[in-house]
Coordinates of C-alpha atoms and ligand atoms in Angstrom, one line a residue:
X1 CA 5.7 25.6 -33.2
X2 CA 3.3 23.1 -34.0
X3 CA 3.4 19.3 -34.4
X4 CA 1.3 16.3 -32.8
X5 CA 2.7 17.1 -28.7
X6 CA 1.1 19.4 -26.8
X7 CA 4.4 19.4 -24.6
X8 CA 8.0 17.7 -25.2
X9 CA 10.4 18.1 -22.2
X10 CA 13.6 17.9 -24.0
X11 CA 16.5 15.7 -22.5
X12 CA 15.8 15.9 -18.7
X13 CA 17.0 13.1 -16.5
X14 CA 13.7 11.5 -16.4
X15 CA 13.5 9.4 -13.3
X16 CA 11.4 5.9 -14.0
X17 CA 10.5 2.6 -12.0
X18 CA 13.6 1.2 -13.8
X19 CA 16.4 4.1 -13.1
X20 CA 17.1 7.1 -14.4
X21 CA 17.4 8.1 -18.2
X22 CA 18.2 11.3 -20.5
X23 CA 15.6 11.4 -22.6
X24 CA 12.3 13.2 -24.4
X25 CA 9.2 12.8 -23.3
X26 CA 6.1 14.0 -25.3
X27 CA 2.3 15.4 -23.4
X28 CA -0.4 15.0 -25.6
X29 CA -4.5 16.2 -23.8
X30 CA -3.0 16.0 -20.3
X31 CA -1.3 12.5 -21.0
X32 CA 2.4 11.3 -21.3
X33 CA 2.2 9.5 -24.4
X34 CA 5.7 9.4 -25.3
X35 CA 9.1 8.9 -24.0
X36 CA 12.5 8.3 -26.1
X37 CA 14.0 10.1 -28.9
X38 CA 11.6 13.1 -29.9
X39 CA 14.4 14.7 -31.5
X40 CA 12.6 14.4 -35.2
X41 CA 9.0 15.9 -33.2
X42 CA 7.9 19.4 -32.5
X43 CA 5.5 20.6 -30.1
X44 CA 3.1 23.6 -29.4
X45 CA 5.4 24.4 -26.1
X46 CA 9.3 22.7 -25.2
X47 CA 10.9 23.0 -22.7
X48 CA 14.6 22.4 -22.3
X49 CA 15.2 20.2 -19.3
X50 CA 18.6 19.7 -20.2
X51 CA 20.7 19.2 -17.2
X52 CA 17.4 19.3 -14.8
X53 CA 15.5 16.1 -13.1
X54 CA 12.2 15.2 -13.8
X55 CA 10.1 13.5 -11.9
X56 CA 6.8 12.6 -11.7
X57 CA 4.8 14.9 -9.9
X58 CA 5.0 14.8 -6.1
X59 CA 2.1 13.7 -4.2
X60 CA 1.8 14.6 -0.5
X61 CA -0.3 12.0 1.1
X62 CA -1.4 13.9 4.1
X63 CA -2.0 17.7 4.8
X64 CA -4.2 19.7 6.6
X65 CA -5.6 23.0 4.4
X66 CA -8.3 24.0 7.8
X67 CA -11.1 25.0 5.1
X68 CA -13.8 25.1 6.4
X69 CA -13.5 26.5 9.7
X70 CA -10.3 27.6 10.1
X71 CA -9.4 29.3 7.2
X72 CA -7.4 32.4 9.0
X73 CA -4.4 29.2 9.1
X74 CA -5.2 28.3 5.6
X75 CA -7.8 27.9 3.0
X76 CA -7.8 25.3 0.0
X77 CA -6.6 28.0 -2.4
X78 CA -3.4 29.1 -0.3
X79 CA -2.7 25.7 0.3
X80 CA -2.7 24.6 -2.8
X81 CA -0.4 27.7 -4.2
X82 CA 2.0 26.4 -1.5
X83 CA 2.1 23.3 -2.8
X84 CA 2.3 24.0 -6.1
X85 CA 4.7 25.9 -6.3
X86 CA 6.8 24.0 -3.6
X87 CA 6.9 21.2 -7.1
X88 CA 3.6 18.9 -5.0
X89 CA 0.9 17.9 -7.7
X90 CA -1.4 16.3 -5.5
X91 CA -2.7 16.3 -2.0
X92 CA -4.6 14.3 0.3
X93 CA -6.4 16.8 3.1
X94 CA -7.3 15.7 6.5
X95 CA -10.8 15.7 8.2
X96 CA -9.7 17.6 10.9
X97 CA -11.4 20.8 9.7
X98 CA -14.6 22.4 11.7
X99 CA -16.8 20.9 11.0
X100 CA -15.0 17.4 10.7
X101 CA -15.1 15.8 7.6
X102 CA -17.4 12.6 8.9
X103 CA -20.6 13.3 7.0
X104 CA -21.7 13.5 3.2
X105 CA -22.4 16.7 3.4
X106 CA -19.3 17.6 4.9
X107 CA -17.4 15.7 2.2
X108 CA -19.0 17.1 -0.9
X109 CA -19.2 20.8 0.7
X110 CA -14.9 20.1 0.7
X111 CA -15.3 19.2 -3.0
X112 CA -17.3 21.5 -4.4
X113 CA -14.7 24.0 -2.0
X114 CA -11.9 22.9 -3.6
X115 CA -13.6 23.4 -7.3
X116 CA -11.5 26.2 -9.6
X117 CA -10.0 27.4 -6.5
X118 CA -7.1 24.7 -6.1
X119 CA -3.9 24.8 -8.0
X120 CA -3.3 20.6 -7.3
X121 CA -5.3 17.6 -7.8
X122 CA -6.6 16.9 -4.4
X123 CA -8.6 14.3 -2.6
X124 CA -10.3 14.3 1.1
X125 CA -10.1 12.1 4.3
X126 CA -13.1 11.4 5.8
X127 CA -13.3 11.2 9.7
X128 CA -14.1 8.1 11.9
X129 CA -16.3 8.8 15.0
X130 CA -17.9 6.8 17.6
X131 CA -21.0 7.7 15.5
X132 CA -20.2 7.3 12.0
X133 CA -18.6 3.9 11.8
X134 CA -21.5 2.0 10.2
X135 CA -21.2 4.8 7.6
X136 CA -17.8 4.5 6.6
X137 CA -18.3 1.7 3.7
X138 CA -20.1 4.0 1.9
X139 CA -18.5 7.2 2.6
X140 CA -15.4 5.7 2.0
X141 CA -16.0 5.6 -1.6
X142 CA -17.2 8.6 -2.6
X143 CA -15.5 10.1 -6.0
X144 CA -12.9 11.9 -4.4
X145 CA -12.0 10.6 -1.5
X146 CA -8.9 9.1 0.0
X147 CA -9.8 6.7 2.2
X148 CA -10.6 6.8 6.1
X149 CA -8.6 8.9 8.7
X150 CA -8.4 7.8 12.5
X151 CA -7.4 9.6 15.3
X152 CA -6.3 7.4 18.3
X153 CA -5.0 10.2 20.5
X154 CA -6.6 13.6 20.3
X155 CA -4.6 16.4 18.6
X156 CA -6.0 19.4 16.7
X157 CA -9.7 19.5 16.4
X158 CA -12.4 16.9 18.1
X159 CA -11.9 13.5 16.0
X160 CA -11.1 10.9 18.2
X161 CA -11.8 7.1 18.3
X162 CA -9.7 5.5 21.0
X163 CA -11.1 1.6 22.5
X164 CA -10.5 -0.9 21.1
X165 CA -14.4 -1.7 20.8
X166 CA -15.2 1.2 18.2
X167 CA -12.0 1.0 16.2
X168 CA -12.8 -2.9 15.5
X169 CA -16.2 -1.2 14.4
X170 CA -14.3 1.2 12.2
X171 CA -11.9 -1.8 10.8
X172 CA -15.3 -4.3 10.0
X173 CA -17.2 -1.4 8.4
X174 CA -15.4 -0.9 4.4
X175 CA -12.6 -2.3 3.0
X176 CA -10.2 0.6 2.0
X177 CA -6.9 0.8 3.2
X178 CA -7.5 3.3 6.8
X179 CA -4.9 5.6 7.7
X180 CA -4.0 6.1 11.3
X181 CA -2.7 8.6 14.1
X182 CA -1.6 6.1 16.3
X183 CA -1.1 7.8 19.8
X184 CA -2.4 6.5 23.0
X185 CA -5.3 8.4 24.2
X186 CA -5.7 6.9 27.7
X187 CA -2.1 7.1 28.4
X188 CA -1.8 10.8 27.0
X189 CA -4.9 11.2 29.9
X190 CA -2.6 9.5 32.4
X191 CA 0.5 12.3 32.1
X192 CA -1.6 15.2 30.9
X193 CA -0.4 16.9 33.7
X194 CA 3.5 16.7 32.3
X195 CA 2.6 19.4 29.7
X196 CA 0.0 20.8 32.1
X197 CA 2.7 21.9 34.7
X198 CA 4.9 22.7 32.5
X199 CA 5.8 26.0 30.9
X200 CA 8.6 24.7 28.3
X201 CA 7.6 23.0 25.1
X202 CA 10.4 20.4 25.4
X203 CA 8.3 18.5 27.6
X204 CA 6.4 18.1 24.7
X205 CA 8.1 14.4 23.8
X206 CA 7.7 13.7 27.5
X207 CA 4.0 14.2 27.5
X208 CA 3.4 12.5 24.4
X209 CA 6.0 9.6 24.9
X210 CA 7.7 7.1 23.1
X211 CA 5.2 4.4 24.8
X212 CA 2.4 6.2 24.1
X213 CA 2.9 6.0 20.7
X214 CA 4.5 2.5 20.8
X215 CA 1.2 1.6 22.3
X216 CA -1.4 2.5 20.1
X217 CA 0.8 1.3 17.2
X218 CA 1.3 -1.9 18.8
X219 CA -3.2 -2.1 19.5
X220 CA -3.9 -0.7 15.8
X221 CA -1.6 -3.2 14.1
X222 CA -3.2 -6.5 16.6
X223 CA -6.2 -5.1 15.0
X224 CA -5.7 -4.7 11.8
X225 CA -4.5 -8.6 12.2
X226 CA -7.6 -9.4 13.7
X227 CA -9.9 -8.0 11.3
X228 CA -8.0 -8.7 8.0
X229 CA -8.2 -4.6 7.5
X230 CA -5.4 -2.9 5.6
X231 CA -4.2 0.0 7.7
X232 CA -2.0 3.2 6.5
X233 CA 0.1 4.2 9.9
X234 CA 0.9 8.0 9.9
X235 CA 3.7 10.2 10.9
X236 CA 5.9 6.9 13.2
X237 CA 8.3 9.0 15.1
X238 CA 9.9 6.4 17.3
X239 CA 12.8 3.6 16.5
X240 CA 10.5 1.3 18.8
X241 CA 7.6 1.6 16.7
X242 CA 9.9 1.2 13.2
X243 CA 12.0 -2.1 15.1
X244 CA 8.2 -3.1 15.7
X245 CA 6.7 -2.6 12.1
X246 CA 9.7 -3.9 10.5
X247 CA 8.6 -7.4 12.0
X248 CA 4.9 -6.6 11.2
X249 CA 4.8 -5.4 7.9
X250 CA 3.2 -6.6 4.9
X251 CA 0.8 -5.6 2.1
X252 CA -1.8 -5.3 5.1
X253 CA 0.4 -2.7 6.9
X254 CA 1.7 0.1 5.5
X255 CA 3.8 2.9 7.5
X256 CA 4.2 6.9 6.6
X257 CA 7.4 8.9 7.8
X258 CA 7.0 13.1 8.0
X259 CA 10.2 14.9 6.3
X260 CA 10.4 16.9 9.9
X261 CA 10.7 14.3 11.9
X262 CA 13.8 13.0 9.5
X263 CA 15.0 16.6 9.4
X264 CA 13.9 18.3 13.0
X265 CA 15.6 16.8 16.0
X266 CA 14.8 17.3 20.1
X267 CA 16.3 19.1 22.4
X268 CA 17.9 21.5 19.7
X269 CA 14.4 22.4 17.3
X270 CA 13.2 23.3 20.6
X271 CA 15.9 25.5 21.9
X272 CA 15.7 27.1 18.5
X273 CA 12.0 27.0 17.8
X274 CA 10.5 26.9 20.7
X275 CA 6.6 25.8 20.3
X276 CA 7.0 26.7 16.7
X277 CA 8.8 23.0 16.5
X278 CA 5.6 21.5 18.5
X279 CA 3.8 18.5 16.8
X280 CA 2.1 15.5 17.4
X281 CA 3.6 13.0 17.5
X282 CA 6.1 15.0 19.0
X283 CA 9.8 15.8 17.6
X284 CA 11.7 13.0 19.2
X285 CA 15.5 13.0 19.5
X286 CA 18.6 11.8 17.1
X287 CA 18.5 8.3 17.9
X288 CA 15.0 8.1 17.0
X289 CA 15.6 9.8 14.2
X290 CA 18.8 7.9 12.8
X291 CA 15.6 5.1 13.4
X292 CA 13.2 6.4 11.1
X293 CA 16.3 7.3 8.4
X294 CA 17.5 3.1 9.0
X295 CA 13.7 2.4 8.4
X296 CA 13.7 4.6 5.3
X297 CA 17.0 2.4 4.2
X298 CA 15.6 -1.0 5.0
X299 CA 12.3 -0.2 3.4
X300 CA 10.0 -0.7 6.6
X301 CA 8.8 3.1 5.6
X302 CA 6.2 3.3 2.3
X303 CA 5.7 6.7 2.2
X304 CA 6.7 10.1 3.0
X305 CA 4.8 13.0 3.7
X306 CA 4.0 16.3 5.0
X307 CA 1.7 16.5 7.4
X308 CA 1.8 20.2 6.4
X309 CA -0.2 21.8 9.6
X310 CA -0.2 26.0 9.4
X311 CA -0.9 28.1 12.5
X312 CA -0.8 31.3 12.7
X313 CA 2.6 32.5 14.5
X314 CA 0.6 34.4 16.8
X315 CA -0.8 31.8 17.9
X316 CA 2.2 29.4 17.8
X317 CA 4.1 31.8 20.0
X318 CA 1.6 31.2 22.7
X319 CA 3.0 29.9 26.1
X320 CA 3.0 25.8 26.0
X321 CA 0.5 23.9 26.5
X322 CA -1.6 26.9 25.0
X323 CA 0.5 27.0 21.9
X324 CA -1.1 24.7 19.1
X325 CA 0.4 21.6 17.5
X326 CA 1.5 21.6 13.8
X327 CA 4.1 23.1 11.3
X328 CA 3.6 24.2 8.1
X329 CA 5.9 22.0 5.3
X330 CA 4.2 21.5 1.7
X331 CA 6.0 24.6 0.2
X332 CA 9.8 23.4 1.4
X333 CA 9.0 19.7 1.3
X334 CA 10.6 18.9 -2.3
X335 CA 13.8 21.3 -1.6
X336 CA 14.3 19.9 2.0
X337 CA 14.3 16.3 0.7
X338 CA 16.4 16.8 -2.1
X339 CA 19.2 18.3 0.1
X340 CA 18.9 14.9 2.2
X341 CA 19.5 13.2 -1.4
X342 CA 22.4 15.8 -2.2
X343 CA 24.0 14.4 1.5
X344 CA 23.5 10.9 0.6
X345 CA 21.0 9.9 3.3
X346 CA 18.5 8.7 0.2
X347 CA 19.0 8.4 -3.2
X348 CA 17.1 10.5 -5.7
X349 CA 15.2 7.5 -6.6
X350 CA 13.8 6.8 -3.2
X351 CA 12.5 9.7 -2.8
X352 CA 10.2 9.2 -6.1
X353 CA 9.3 6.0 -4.9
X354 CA 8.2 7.2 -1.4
X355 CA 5.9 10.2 -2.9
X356 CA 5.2 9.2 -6.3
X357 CA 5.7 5.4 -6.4
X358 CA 4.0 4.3 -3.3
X359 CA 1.4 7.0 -2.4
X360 CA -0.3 5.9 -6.3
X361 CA 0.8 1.8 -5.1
X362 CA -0.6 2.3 -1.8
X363 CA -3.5 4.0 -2.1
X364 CA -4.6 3.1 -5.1
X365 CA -4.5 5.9 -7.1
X366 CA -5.3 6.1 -11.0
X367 CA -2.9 7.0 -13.2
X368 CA -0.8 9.5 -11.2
X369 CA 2.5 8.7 -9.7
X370 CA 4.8 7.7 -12.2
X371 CA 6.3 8.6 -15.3
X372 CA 4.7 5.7 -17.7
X373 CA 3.0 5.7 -21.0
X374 CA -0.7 6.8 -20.7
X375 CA -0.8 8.8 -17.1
X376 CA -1.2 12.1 -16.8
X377 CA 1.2 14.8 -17.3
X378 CA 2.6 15.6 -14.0
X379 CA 5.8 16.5 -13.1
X380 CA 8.0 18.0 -10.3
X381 CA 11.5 19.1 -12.4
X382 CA 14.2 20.0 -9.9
X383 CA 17.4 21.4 -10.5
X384 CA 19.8 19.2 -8.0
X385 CA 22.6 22.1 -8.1
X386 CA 20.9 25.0 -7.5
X387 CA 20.8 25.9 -3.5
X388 CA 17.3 27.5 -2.4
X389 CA 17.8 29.9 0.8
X390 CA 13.8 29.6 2.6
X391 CA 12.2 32.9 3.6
X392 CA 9.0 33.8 5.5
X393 CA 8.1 36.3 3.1
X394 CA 8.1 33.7 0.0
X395 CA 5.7 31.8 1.9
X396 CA 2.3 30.8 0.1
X397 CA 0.2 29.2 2.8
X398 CA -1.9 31.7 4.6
X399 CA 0.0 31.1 8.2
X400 CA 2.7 33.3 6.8
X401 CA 5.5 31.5 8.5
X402 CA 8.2 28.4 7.9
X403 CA 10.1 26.7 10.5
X404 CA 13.2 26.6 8.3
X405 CA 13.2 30.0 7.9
X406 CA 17.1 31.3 7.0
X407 CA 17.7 28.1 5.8
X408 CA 19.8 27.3 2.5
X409 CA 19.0 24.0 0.9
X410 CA 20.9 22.3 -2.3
X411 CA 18.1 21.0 -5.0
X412 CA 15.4 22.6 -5.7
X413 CA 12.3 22.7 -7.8
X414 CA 11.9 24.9 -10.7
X415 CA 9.1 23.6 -12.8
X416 CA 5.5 21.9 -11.6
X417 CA 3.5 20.8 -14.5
X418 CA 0.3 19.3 -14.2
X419 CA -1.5 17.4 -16.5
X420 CA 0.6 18.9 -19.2
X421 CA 0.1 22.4 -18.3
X422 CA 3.1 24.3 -16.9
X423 CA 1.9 25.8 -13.6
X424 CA 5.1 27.3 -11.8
X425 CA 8.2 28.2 -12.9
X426 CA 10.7 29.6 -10.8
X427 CA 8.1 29.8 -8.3
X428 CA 5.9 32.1 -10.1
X429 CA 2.2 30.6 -10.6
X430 CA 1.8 31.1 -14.2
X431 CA -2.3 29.8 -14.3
X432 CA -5.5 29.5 -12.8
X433 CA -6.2 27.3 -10.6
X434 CA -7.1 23.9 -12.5
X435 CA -6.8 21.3 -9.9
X436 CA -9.5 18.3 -9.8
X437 CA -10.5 15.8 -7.6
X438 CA -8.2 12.5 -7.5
X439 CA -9.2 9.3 -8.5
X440 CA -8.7 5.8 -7.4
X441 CA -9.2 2.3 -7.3
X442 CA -12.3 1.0 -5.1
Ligands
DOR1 O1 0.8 18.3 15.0 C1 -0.2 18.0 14.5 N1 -1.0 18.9 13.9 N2 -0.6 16.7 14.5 C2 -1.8 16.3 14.1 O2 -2.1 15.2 14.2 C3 -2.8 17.3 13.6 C4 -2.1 18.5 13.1 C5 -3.1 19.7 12.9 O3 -4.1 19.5 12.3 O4 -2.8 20.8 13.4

């Protein structure tokens, strides 16, 4: 077959800004330069979408990939295979790696990393530190980069930047919007000895309480006000914090909800999972989980993520407080969400606006995220019928593992292009790695 498209996907249920429509769309050099009636148009390669969704490719705003340093968990190649074939086109890493990402150096090493050996587009955090911040304005900006990541409590890894002193420091110094782990690290100090003296990982949301996350979100968001800064707040796992934001928000502050803590509820993930279900911020119970779902609803949440985290089991089935914090998720993020769409808790077109729509919206991200004349050729195309039972041994990411294990799911994907070039199907990588760094708006 020949013809003037690289690529028609042939009568799909494309899903748009403005709803969602059966119809052609065309790929020519990496870009979606047609949608409509191709019928009268041939292409080098169809596809026949008949009967499937597709979206524009998934972006997952924040993961953590642990290269360099930790690359027995996960490397930027296994990573990206997870994602990729999970139906995610792009990915934002965190700076959490050893070293942190909070240099130059650092950054470009991560970068030049990621070169030929990733199967998404990617971009990188950099770290805030007591000693970087008058650095950050010009970090900030370097070609792919996402933007600056704070941690206000500690978690995995050494970042940390918790008074209010050097986070107004951080805030003055750029002008990007800053993404935030808003936990308390003076109160997680205070009852330090909750998880110390404890043996059981449910004491895990006790430790790591509601307040101390109401707390920090509460300080970051009086700052943000002060300084004029945008701010990005990560993973809110509380119906405090969402009652709180939804009187706060505004183009300044933008909020991020994690599919496990809409998914994953206390005390039963950790009866079943034991510190395979710890995270931080912790796992919380229903009610604050029917919160984040109302804040999904009322649209006090922007964006929703991963925070895809791999350890190895080994060393998740440590004894709490050894064990570390973090699930994997990138691989069984798509097919988990679209069962909550297949049980009405979103629709279909939420979910695109809350990792296609917004993520490109929020961040500022160049022509990615939607499915519009003239941006590039990605796409997620899911089959909302077709159930997908999760197995440890299908698992990409180098951690080996899933916490949903066992679990059957309906709506799935079964197709990832990116930039035109079909990359998984059925979740078989079918090319090299061609992933490149993402670009945005500074
Ligand atoms: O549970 C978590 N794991 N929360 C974080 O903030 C970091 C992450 C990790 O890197 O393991």
């Amino acid at each position: 077959m020949g013809g003037y498209f690289d690529l028609i996907l042939r009568q799909g249920k494309v899903v748009t800004i403005s709803g969602i429509y059966v119809s052609d769309v065309g790929v020519k050099n990496g870009k979606i330069c047609a949608i409509g009636d191709l019928s009268a148009e041939t292409a080098k390669k169809e596809i026949d979408c008949t009967s499937l969704h597709v979206l524009p490719g998934v972006i997952d705003s924040q993961v953590h990939l642990r290269e360099p340093g930790n690359d027995h968990k996960e490397d930027l190649e296994t990573g990206g295979m997870a994602a990729i074939v999970g139906g995610v086109t792009s990915v934002f890493e965190m700076p959490n790696t050893n070293p942190s990402t909070t240099t130059k150096e650092a950054f470009l090493d991560k970068i030049s990393r990621a070169k030929a050996r990733m199967h998404t587009d990617h971009a990188f955090y950099v770290g805030a530190t007591a000693e970087n911040t008058d650095k950050l304005a010009e970090l900030e900006v370097l070609p792919g980069c996402a933007g600056v990541k704070i941690f206000m409590g500690s978690s995995t890894g050494n970042l940390l930047v918790h008074d209010d002193e050097t986070l107004e420091r951080a805030l003055r110094s750029g002008k990007r919007r800053i993404a935030i782990h808003a936990e308390d690290e003076n109160r997680l100090l205070e009852r330090a000895d909750i998880a110390k003296n404890s043996q059981n990982v449910a004491s895990h949301p006790e430790w790591r309480d509601v307040t101390s996350a109401l707390l920090a979100t509460q300080r970051i968001v009086a700052l943000s006000e002060k300084t004029g800064r945008k701010i990005h707040i990560l993973h809110i796992s509380t119906k405090d914090e969402m009652e709180f934001l939804s009187q706060h928000k505004g183009g300044r502050i933008t909020v991020e909800v994690l599919a496990n803590h809409l998914t994953l509820a206390a005390p039963e993930c950790y009866e079943k999972l034991g510190s395979y279900a710890q995270m931080n911020p912790p796992i919380r119970t229903k009610d604050h989980q029917d919160g984040l779902w109302k804040a999904v609803s009322d649209g006090t949440v922007d964006i929703l993520a991963t925070d895809h985290a791999p350890h190895t089991a080994e060393e998740k089935a440590k004894t709490y407080p050894a064990s570390p914090s973090g699930l994997p998720g990138l691989q069984t993020f798509v097919t988990i969400m679209l069962d909550h769409v297949n049980n009405g808790k979103l629709s279909l077109q939420r979910f695109v606006d809350l990792c296609c729509h917004a993520p490109a919206r929020v961040f500022g991200l160049r022509h990615k995220g939607f499915i519009r004349m003239g941006y590039d050729a990605d796409f997620t195309i899911v089959d909302m019928n077709k159930s997908f039972t999760v197995r440890n041994e299908q698992v990409k990411s180098k951690c080996g593992w899933t916490p949903f294990d066992g679990e059957t799911y309906k709506g799935t994907p079964v197709m990832t292009i990116l930039r035109g070039q079909l990359i998984v199907e059925d979740e078989k990588i079918l090319s090299q790695p061609i992933g490149k760094p993402l670009e945005f708006d500074v």
